[in-house]
Amino acid sequence: AEHNYKNRQRTRRNRIRQLVCSNFDSGSKFVTLTFNDQMPFDIKDVKACNQYFRKFVMRMKYRYPDFKYMAVIEFQDKNDRGAVHYHMICNLPYLKKVDLAQIWGAGFVKINRIDKVDNVGAYVIKYMTADMDDKRLCGLNAYLHSRGLEEPIELTTWKGDPLEWREVHESLKSKTPSYSAKYESEAAG
């Protein structure tokens, strides 16, 4: 069971990295959203916090119709609060921290620019997956994201029509892959 759990975690991290690299760039913002102690619900309850987070997303989409995001749930255990908070990468336009805090309406907000980051996916994964294997998330989504995010293009074989492969290969020459791995197999070499 532990082995399967670790495999799911690795798959989840890869999925987050791929979605981030396919949808966000160095012009995106990295945002942390926390809850204060005056919330009318248990700030340790992931389901209740996610419900509030979804309402926040609706408010953001109302103001910014093209708003897209990827958020990971984390717990504030360093200060023994155990409160849920979110690390989110998003395509937020310039917005004053005080204005975002007002839209969030639940506590502390921190906005980080990531314009000097080369590999946005690796940067975000470093910050976003610290608590993804937390047992409090067992049976729940460890990350939330916008609907309709662009799926990454994944090339996994040389088989198929060589002409099609050449077309794909040529169209991708000008792109920088977000992740690359090579494997040898007895069947394909």
Coordinates of N, CA and C in Angstrom, one line a residue:
A1 N 0.8 -1.2 0.0 CA 0.0 0.0 0.0 C 0.9 1.3 0.0
E2 N 1.9 1.2 0.8 CA 2.8 2.4 0.9 C 3.5 2.7 -0.5
H3 N 3.9 1.6 -1.2 CA 4.5 1.7 -2.5 C 3.5 2.3 -3.5
N4 N 2.3 1.9 -3.5 CA 1.2 2.5 -4.4 C 1.0 4.0 -4.0
Y5 N 1.0 4.3 -2.8 CA 0.8 5.7 -2.3 C 1.9 6.6 -2.8
K6 N 3.2 6.1 -2.7 CA 4.3 6.9 -3.2 C 4.3 7.0 -4.7
N7 N 3.8 6.0 -5.5 CA 3.7 6.1 -6.9 C 2.6 7.1 -7.3
R8 N 1.5 7.2 -6.6 CA 0.5 8.1 -6.8 C 1.0 9.6 -6.6
Q9 N 1.8 9.7 -5.5 CA 2.4 11.0 -5.2 C 3.3 11.5 -6.3
R10 N 4.1 10.6 -6.8 CA 5.0 10.9 -7.9 C 4.3 11.3 -9.2
T11 N 3.2 10.5 -9.5 CA 2.4 10.8 -10.6 C 1.7 12.2 -10.4
R12 N 1.2 12.5 -9.2 CA 0.6 13.8 -9.0 C 1.5 14.9 -9.1
R13 N 2.8 14.8 -8.6 CA 3.8 15.9 -8.8 C 4.1 16.1 -10.3
N14 N 4.2 15.0 -11.0 CA 4.5 15.2 -12.5 C 3.3 15.8 -13.2
R15 N 2.1 15.5 -12.8 CA 0.9 16.1 -13.4 C 0.9 17.6 -13.1
I16 N 1.2 18.0 -11.9 CA 1.2 19.4 -11.5 C 2.3 20.1 -12.3
R17 N 3.5 19.6 -12.4 CA 4.6 20.2 -13.1 C 4.2 20.4 -14.6
Q18 N 3.6 19.3 -15.2 CA 3.3 19.4 -16.6 C 2.2 20.5 -16.9
L19 N 1.2 20.5 -16.0 CA 0.1 21.5 -16.2 C 0.6 22.9 -16.0
V20 N 1.5 23.1 -15.0 CA 2.1 24.4 -14.8 C 2.9 24.9 -16.0
C21 N 3.8 24.0 -16.5 CA 4.6 24.3 -17.6 C 3.8 24.6 -18.9
S22 N 2.7 24.0 -19.0 CA 1.8 24.1 -20.2 C 1.0 25.4 -20.1
N23 N 0.8 25.9 -18.9 CA -0.2 27.0 -18.8 C 0.3 28.3 -18.2
F24 N 1.5 28.2 -17.5 CA 2.0 29.4 -16.9 C 3.4 29.7 -17.3
D25 N 3.8 30.9 -17.1 CA 5.2 31.3 -17.5 C 5.7 32.3 -16.4
S26 N 6.9 32.8 -16.7 CA 7.5 33.7 -15.8 C 6.7 35.0 -15.5
G27 N 5.7 35.3 -16.3 CA 4.9 36.4 -16.1 C 3.7 36.1 -15.1
S28 N 3.6 34.9 -14.8 CA 2.6 34.5 -13.8 C 2.9 34.9 -12.4
K29 N 2.0 34.8 -11.5 CA 2.2 35.2 -10.1 C 2.1 34.0 -9.2
F30 N 2.9 33.9 -8.2 CA 2.8 32.8 -7.2 C 2.2 33.5 -5.9
V31 N 1.1 32.9 -5.5 CA 0.3 33.6 -4.4 C 0.1 32.6 -3.3
T32 N 0.2 33.1 -2.1 CA -0.1 32.3 -0.9 C -1.4 32.9 -0.2
L33 N -2.4 32.1 0.1 CA -3.6 32.5 0.7 C -3.8 31.7 2.0
T34 N -4.0 32.5 3.1 CA -4.2 31.8 4.4 C -5.5 32.3 5.0
F35 N -5.9 31.5 6.0 CA -7.2 31.8 6.7 C -6.8 32.4 8.1
N36 N -7.6 33.4 8.5 CA -7.5 33.9 9.9 C -8.4 33.1 10.8
D37 N -8.2 33.3 12.1 CA -9.0 32.5 13.1 C -10.4 32.8 13.2
Q38 N -10.9 33.9 12.6 CA -12.3 34.4 12.7 C -13.2 33.8 11.7
M39 N -12.8 32.8 11.0 CA -13.7 32.3 9.9 C -14.9 31.5 10.6
P40 N -16.0 31.5 9.9 CA -17.2 30.9 10.5 C -17.2 29.4 10.3
F41 N -16.1 28.8 9.9 CA -16.0 27.3 9.7 C -14.6 26.9 10.2
D42 N -14.4 25.6 10.3 CA -13.2 25.0 10.9 C -12.1 25.2 9.8
I43 N -11.1 26.0 10.1 CA -10.0 26.3 9.1 C -9.0 25.1 9.0
K44 N -9.3 24.0 9.7 CA -8.5 22.8 9.5 C -9.2 21.8 8.7
D45 N -10.5 22.1 8.3 CA -11.3 21.2 7.5 C -11.1 21.5 6.0
V46 N -10.5 20.6 5.3 CA -10.1 20.8 3.9 C -11.3 21.0 3.1
K47 N -12.4 20.3 3.3 CA -13.6 20.4 2.5 C -14.2 21.8 2.6
A48 N -14.3 22.3 3.9 CA -14.9 23.6 4.1 C -14.0 24.7 3.5
C49 N -12.7 24.6 3.7 CA -11.8 25.6 3.1 C -11.8 25.5 1.6
N50 N -11.9 24.4 1.0 CA -12.0 24.3 -0.5 C -13.3 24.9 -1.0
Q51 N -14.4 24.8 -0.2 CA -15.6 25.5 -0.6 C -15.4 27.0 -0.6
Y52 N -14.7 27.5 0.4 CA -14.5 29.0 0.4 C -13.5 29.3 -0.7
F53 N -12.5 28.5 -1.0 CA -11.6 28.8 -2.1 C -12.3 28.9 -3.4
R54 N -13.2 28.0 -3.6 CA -14.0 28.0 -4.9 C -14.8 29.3 -5.1
K55 N -15.3 29.8 -4.0 CA -16.1 31.0 -4.0 C -15.1 32.2 -4.4
F56 N -13.9 32.1 -3.8 CA -12.9 33.1 -4.1 C -12.6 33.1 -5.6
V57 N -12.4 31.9 -6.2 CA -12.2 31.7 -7.6 C -13.3 32.3 -8.4
M58 N -14.5 32.1 -8.0 CA -15.7 32.7 -8.7 C -15.6 34.2 -8.7
R59 N -15.2 34.8 -7.5 CA -15.1 36.3 -7.4 C -14.0 36.7 -8.4
M60 N -12.9 36.0 -8.4 CA -11.8 36.3 -9.3 C -12.2 36.3 -10.8
K61 N -12.9 35.2 -11.2 CA -13.4 35.0 -12.6 C -14.4 36.1 -12.9
Y62 N -15.1 36.6 -12.0 CA -16.1 37.7 -12.2 C -15.3 39.0 -12.6
R63 N -14.2 39.2 -11.9 CA -13.4 40.4 -12.1 C -12.5 40.2 -13.3
Y64 N -11.9 39.0 -13.4 CA -10.9 38.7 -14.5 C -11.4 37.5 -15.2
P65 N -12.2 37.6 -16.2 CA -12.8 36.4 -16.9 C -11.8 35.4 -17.4
D66 N -10.6 35.8 -17.7 CA -9.5 34.9 -18.2 C -8.7 34.3 -17.1
F67 N -9.1 34.5 -15.8 CA -8.3 34.0 -14.7 C -8.2 32.5 -14.7
K68 N -6.9 32.0 -14.6 CA -6.7 30.6 -14.5 C -5.6 30.4 -13.4
Y69 N -5.7 29.2 -12.8 CA -4.9 29.0 -11.6 C -4.6 27.5 -11.4
M70 N -3.6 27.2 -10.6 CA -3.3 25.9 -10.1 C -2.9 26.1 -8.7
A71 N -3.6 25.4 -7.8 CA -3.4 25.6 -6.3 C -3.2 24.3 -5.6
V72 N -2.3 24.3 -4.7 CA -2.0 23.1 -3.8 C -2.3 23.5 -2.4
I73 N -2.9 22.5 -1.7 CA -3.3 22.6 -0.3 C -2.1 22.3 0.6
E74 N -1.9 23.1 1.6 CA -0.9 22.9 2.6 C -1.4 23.2 4.0
F75 N -0.8 22.6 5.0 CA -1.2 22.9 6.4 C -0.2 23.7 7.1
Q76 N -0.6 24.6 8.0 CA 0.3 25.4 8.8 C 0.6 24.7 10.1
D77 N 1.5 23.8 10.0 CA 1.9 23.0 11.2 C 3.1 23.6 11.9
K78 N 3.8 24.5 11.3 CA 5.0 25.0 12.0 C 4.6 25.8 13.3
N79 N 3.4 26.4 13.2 CA 2.9 27.1 14.4 C 1.8 26.4 15.1
D80 N 1.7 25.1 14.8 CA 0.7 24.2 15.5 C -0.8 24.6 15.2
R81 N -1.0 25.5 14.2 CA -2.4 25.8 13.9 C -3.1 24.7 13.1
G82 N -2.4 24.1 12.2 CA -3.0 23.0 11.4 C -4.0 23.5 10.4
A83 N -4.0 24.9 10.2 CA -4.9 25.5 9.3 C -4.5 25.2 7.9
V84 N -5.5 25.1 7.0 CA -5.3 25.0 5.6 C -4.9 26.3 5.0
H85 N -3.9 26.3 4.1 CA -3.6 27.4 3.3 C -3.3 26.9 1.9
Y86 N -3.3 27.9 0.9 CA -3.1 27.5 -0.5 C -1.9 28.2 -1.1
H87 N -1.1 27.4 -1.9 CA -0.1 28.0 -2.7 C -0.6 27.9 -4.1
M88 N -0.7 29.0 -4.8 CA -1.3 29.1 -6.1 C -0.5 29.8 -7.1
I89 N -0.4 29.3 -8.3 CA 0.2 30.0 -9.4 C -1.0 30.4 -10.3
C90 N -0.9 31.6 -10.8 CA -2.1 32.1 -11.6 C -1.6 33.2 -12.6
N91 N -2.5 33.5 -13.5 CA -2.2 34.5 -14.5 C -2.7 35.8 -14.1
L92 N -2.6 36.2 -12.8 CA -3.1 37.4 -12.2 C -2.5 38.6 -12.9
P93 N -3.3 39.6 -13.3 CA -2.7 40.8 -13.8 C -2.1 41.6 -12.6
Y94 N -1.5 42.7 -12.9 CA -1.0 43.5 -11.7 C -2.2 43.9 -10.8
L95 N -2.1 43.6 -9.6 CA -3.1 43.8 -8.6 C -2.4 44.1 -7.3
K96 N -2.8 45.2 -6.6 CA -2.3 45.5 -5.3 C -2.6 44.4 -4.3
K97 N -1.7 44.2 -3.4 CA -1.9 43.1 -2.4 C -3.1 43.4 -1.6
V98 N -3.4 44.6 -1.3 CA -4.6 45.0 -0.5 C -5.8 44.7 -1.2
D99 N -5.8 44.8 -2.5 CA -7.0 44.5 -3.3 C -7.3 43.0 -3.4
L100 N -6.2 42.3 -3.6 CA -6.3 40.8 -3.6 C -6.8 40.3 -2.3
A101 N -6.3 40.9 -1.2 CA -6.7 40.5 0.2 C -8.2 40.8 0.4
Q102 N -8.6 41.8 -0.2 CA -10.1 42.2 -0.1 C -10.9 41.1 -0.8
I103 N -10.5 40.7 -2.0 CA -11.2 39.7 -2.8 C -11.1 38.4 -2.0
W104 N -10.0 38.0 -1.5 CA -9.8 36.8 -0.7 C -10.7 36.8 0.5
G105 N -10.6 37.9 1.3 CA -11.5 38.2 2.4 C -11.4 37.2 3.6
A106 N -10.3 36.5 3.7 CA -10.2 35.5 4.7 C -9.0 35.5 5.6
G107 N -8.0 36.4 5.2 CA -6.8 36.4 6.0 C -5.6 36.9 5.2
F108 N -4.5 36.4 5.4 CA -3.2 36.9 4.8 C -3.1 36.5 3.4
V109 N -2.5 37.4 2.6 CA -2.2 37.2 1.2 C -0.8 37.6 0.9
K110 N -0.1 36.8 0.1 CA 1.3 37.1 -0.3 C 1.4 36.9 -1.8
I111 N 1.9 37.8 -2.5 CA 2.1 37.7 -4.0 C 3.6 37.8 -4.3
N112 N 4.0 36.8 -5.0 CA 5.4 36.7 -5.5 C 5.5 36.8 -7.0
R113 N 6.3 37.6 -7.6 CA 6.6 37.6 -9.0 C 7.6 36.4 -9.2
I114 N 7.5 35.8 -10.4 CA 8.4 34.8 -10.7 C 9.1 35.1 -12.1
D115 N 9.2 36.3 -12.4 CA 9.8 36.8 -13.7 C 11.2 36.4 -13.9
K116 N 12.0 36.1 -12.8 CA 13.4 35.8 -13.0 C 13.6 34.2 -12.9
V117 N 12.5 33.5 -12.9 CA 12.6 32.0 -12.8 C 12.7 31.4 -14.2
D118 N 13.7 30.6 -14.5 CA 13.8 29.9 -15.8 C 12.8 28.8 -16.0
N119 N 12.8 27.9 -15.0 CA 11.9 26.7 -15.1 C 10.8 26.8 -14.1
V120 N 9.7 27.4 -14.6 CA 8.5 27.7 -13.7 C 8.0 26.4 -13.1
G121 N 7.9 25.4 -13.8 CA 7.4 24.1 -13.3 C 8.2 23.6 -12.1
A122 N 9.5 23.6 -12.3 CA 10.4 23.1 -11.2 C 10.3 24.0 -10.0
Y123 N 10.2 25.3 -10.2 CA 10.1 26.3 -9.1 C 8.8 26.1 -8.3
V124 N 7.8 25.9 -9.0 CA 6.5 25.8 -8.4 C 6.4 24.5 -7.6
I125 N 6.9 23.4 -8.2 CA 6.8 22.1 -7.6 C 7.6 22.1 -6.3
K126 N 8.7 22.8 -6.3 CA 9.5 22.9 -5.0 C 8.7 23.5 -3.9
Y127 N 7.8 24.5 -4.2 CA 7.0 25.1 -3.1 C 5.7 24.5 -2.9
M128 N 5.2 23.9 -4.0 CA 3.8 23.5 -3.9 C 3.5 22.1 -3.5
T129 N 4.5 21.2 -3.4 CA 4.3 19.8 -3.1 C 4.8 19.4 -1.8
A130 N 5.2 20.3 -0.9 CA 5.8 19.9 0.4 C 4.8 19.0 1.2
D131 N 3.6 19.3 1.2 CA 2.6 18.6 2.1 C 1.7 17.7 1.3
M132 N 2.0 17.4 0.0 CA 1.0 16.6 -0.8 C 0.8 15.2 -0.3
D133 N 1.8 14.7 0.4 CA 1.7 13.3 0.9 C 1.1 13.3 2.3
D134 N 0.6 14.4 2.8 CA 0.0 14.5 4.1 C -1.2 13.6 4.2
K135 N -1.3 12.8 5.2 CA -2.4 11.9 5.4 C -3.8 12.6 5.5
R136 N -3.8 13.9 5.9 CA -5.0 14.6 6.1 C -5.7 14.8 4.7
L137 N -4.9 14.7 3.6 CA -5.4 14.8 2.3 C -5.9 13.5 1.7
C138 N -5.7 12.4 2.4 CA -6.1 11.1 1.9 C -7.6 11.1 1.5
G139 N -7.8 10.7 0.3 CA -9.2 10.6 -0.3 C -9.7 12.0 -0.8
L140 N -8.9 13.0 -0.7 CA -9.2 14.3 -1.2 C -8.3 14.8 -2.3
N141 N -8.7 15.8 -3.0 CA -7.8 16.3 -4.0 C -6.7 17.2 -3.3
A142 N -5.4 16.9 -3.6 CA -4.3 17.6 -3.0 C -4.1 18.9 -3.8
Y143 N -4.7 19.1 -5.0 CA -4.5 20.3 -5.7 C -5.8 20.6 -6.5
L144 N -6.0 21.9 -6.7 CA -7.2 22.4 -7.4 C -6.7 23.2 -8.6
H145 N -7.5 23.2 -9.7 CA -7.0 24.0 -10.9 C -8.2 24.4 -11.7
S146 N -8.0 25.4 -12.5 CA -9.0 25.9 -13.5 C -9.4 24.8 -14.4
R147 N -10.7 24.9 -14.8 CA -11.1 24.0 -15.9 C -10.5 24.5 -17.2
G148 N -10.3 23.5 -18.1 CA -9.9 23.9 -19.4 C -8.4 24.3 -19.5
L149 N -7.6 23.9 -18.5 CA -6.1 24.2 -18.7 C -5.6 23.4 -19.9
E150 N -4.7 24.0 -20.6 CA -4.1 23.3 -21.7 C -3.3 22.1 -21.3
E151 N -3.6 21.0 -22.0 CA -2.9 19.7 -21.7 C -1.5 19.7 -22.4
P152 N -0.5 19.2 -21.7 CA 0.8 19.1 -22.4 C 0.8 18.1 -23.5
I153 N 1.7 18.3 -24.5 CA 1.9 17.4 -25.6 C 2.9 16.4 -25.1
E154 N 2.6 15.1 -25.2 CA 3.5 14.1 -24.7 C 3.8 13.2 -25.8
L155 N 5.1 13.1 -26.2 CA 5.5 12.2 -27.3 C 6.1 11.0 -26.6
T156 N 5.6 9.8 -26.9 CA 6.1 8.6 -26.1 C 6.6 7.5 -27.0
T157 N 6.5 7.6 -28.3 CA 7.0 6.5 -29.1 C 7.5 7.0 -30.5
W158 N 8.3 6.3 -31.2 CA 8.7 6.5 -32.5 C 7.8 5.8 -33.5
K159 N 6.9 5.0 -33.0 CA 6.1 4.2 -33.9 C 5.0 5.1 -34.6
G160 N 4.4 4.6 -35.6 CA 3.4 5.3 -36.3 C 4.0 5.8 -37.7
D161 N 3.2 6.6 -38.3 CA 3.5 7.2 -39.6 C 4.8 8.1 -39.5
P162 N 5.9 7.8 -40.2 CA 7.1 8.6 -40.1 C 6.8 10.0 -40.6
L163 N 5.9 10.2 -41.5 CA 5.6 11.6 -42.0 C 5.0 12.4 -40.9
E164 N 4.0 11.8 -40.2 CA 3.3 12.5 -39.1 C 4.4 12.9 -38.0
W165 N 5.2 11.9 -37.7 CA 6.2 12.1 -36.7 C 7.1 13.3 -37.1
R166 N 7.6 13.3 -38.3 CA 8.4 14.4 -38.8 C 7.7 15.8 -38.7
E167 N 6.4 15.8 -39.0 CA 5.7 17.1 -38.9 C 5.6 17.6 -37.5
V168 N 5.3 16.6 -36.5 CA 5.3 17.0 -35.1 C 6.7 17.4 -34.7
H169 N 7.7 16.7 -35.1 CA 9.1 17.0 -34.7 C 9.5 18.4 -35.2
E170 N 9.2 18.7 -36.4 CA 9.5 20.0 -37.0 C 8.8 21.1 -36.3
S171 N 7.5 20.9 -35.9 CA 6.7 22.0 -35.3 C 7.2 22.2 -33.9
L172 N 7.9 21.3 -33.3 CA 8.3 21.4 -31.9 C 9.8 21.9 -31.8
K173 N 10.5 22.0 -32.9 CA 11.9 22.4 -32.9 C 12.1 23.8 -32.2
S174 N 11.2 24.7 -32.4 CA 11.3 26.0 -31.9 C 10.9 26.1 -30.4
K175 N 10.3 25.1 -29.9 CA 9.8 25.0 -28.5 C 10.9 24.4 -27.6
T176 N 10.9 24.9 -26.3 CA 11.7 24.3 -25.3 C 10.9 23.3 -24.5
P177 N 11.3 22.0 -24.4 CA 10.5 21.1 -23.6 C 10.6 21.4 -22.1
S178 N 9.5 21.2 -21.4 CA 9.5 21.5 -20.0 C 10.0 20.3 -19.3
Y179 N 10.0 19.1 -19.9 CA 10.5 17.9 -19.3 C 10.9 17.0 -20.4
S180 N 12.0 16.3 -20.2 CA 12.4 15.3 -21.2 C 13.0 14.1 -20.5
A181 N 12.7 12.9 -21.0 CA 13.4 11.7 -20.4 C 13.5 10.7 -21.6
K182 N 14.6 10.0 -21.6 CA 14.8 9.0 -22.6 C 15.0 7.6 -22.0
Y183 N 14.4 6.6 -22.6 CA 14.5 5.3 -22.1 C 14.8 4.3 -23.3
E184 N 15.5 3.3 -23.0 CA 15.7 2.2 -24.0 C 14.9 1.0 -23.7
S185 N 14.3 0.4 -24.7 CA 13.6 -0.8 -24.5 C 14.1 -1.9 -25.4
E186 N 13.9 -3.1 -25.1 CA 14.3 -4.2 -26.0 C 13.5 -4.1 -27.3
A187 N 12.2 -3.8 -27.2 CA 11.4 -3.8 -28.4 C 11.7 -2.6 -29.4
A188 N 11.9 -1.4 -28.8 CA 12.1 -0.3 -29.7 C 13.6 0.2 -29.8
G189 N 14.4 -0.2 -28.9 CA 15.8 0.2 -28.9 C 16.0 1.4 -28.1

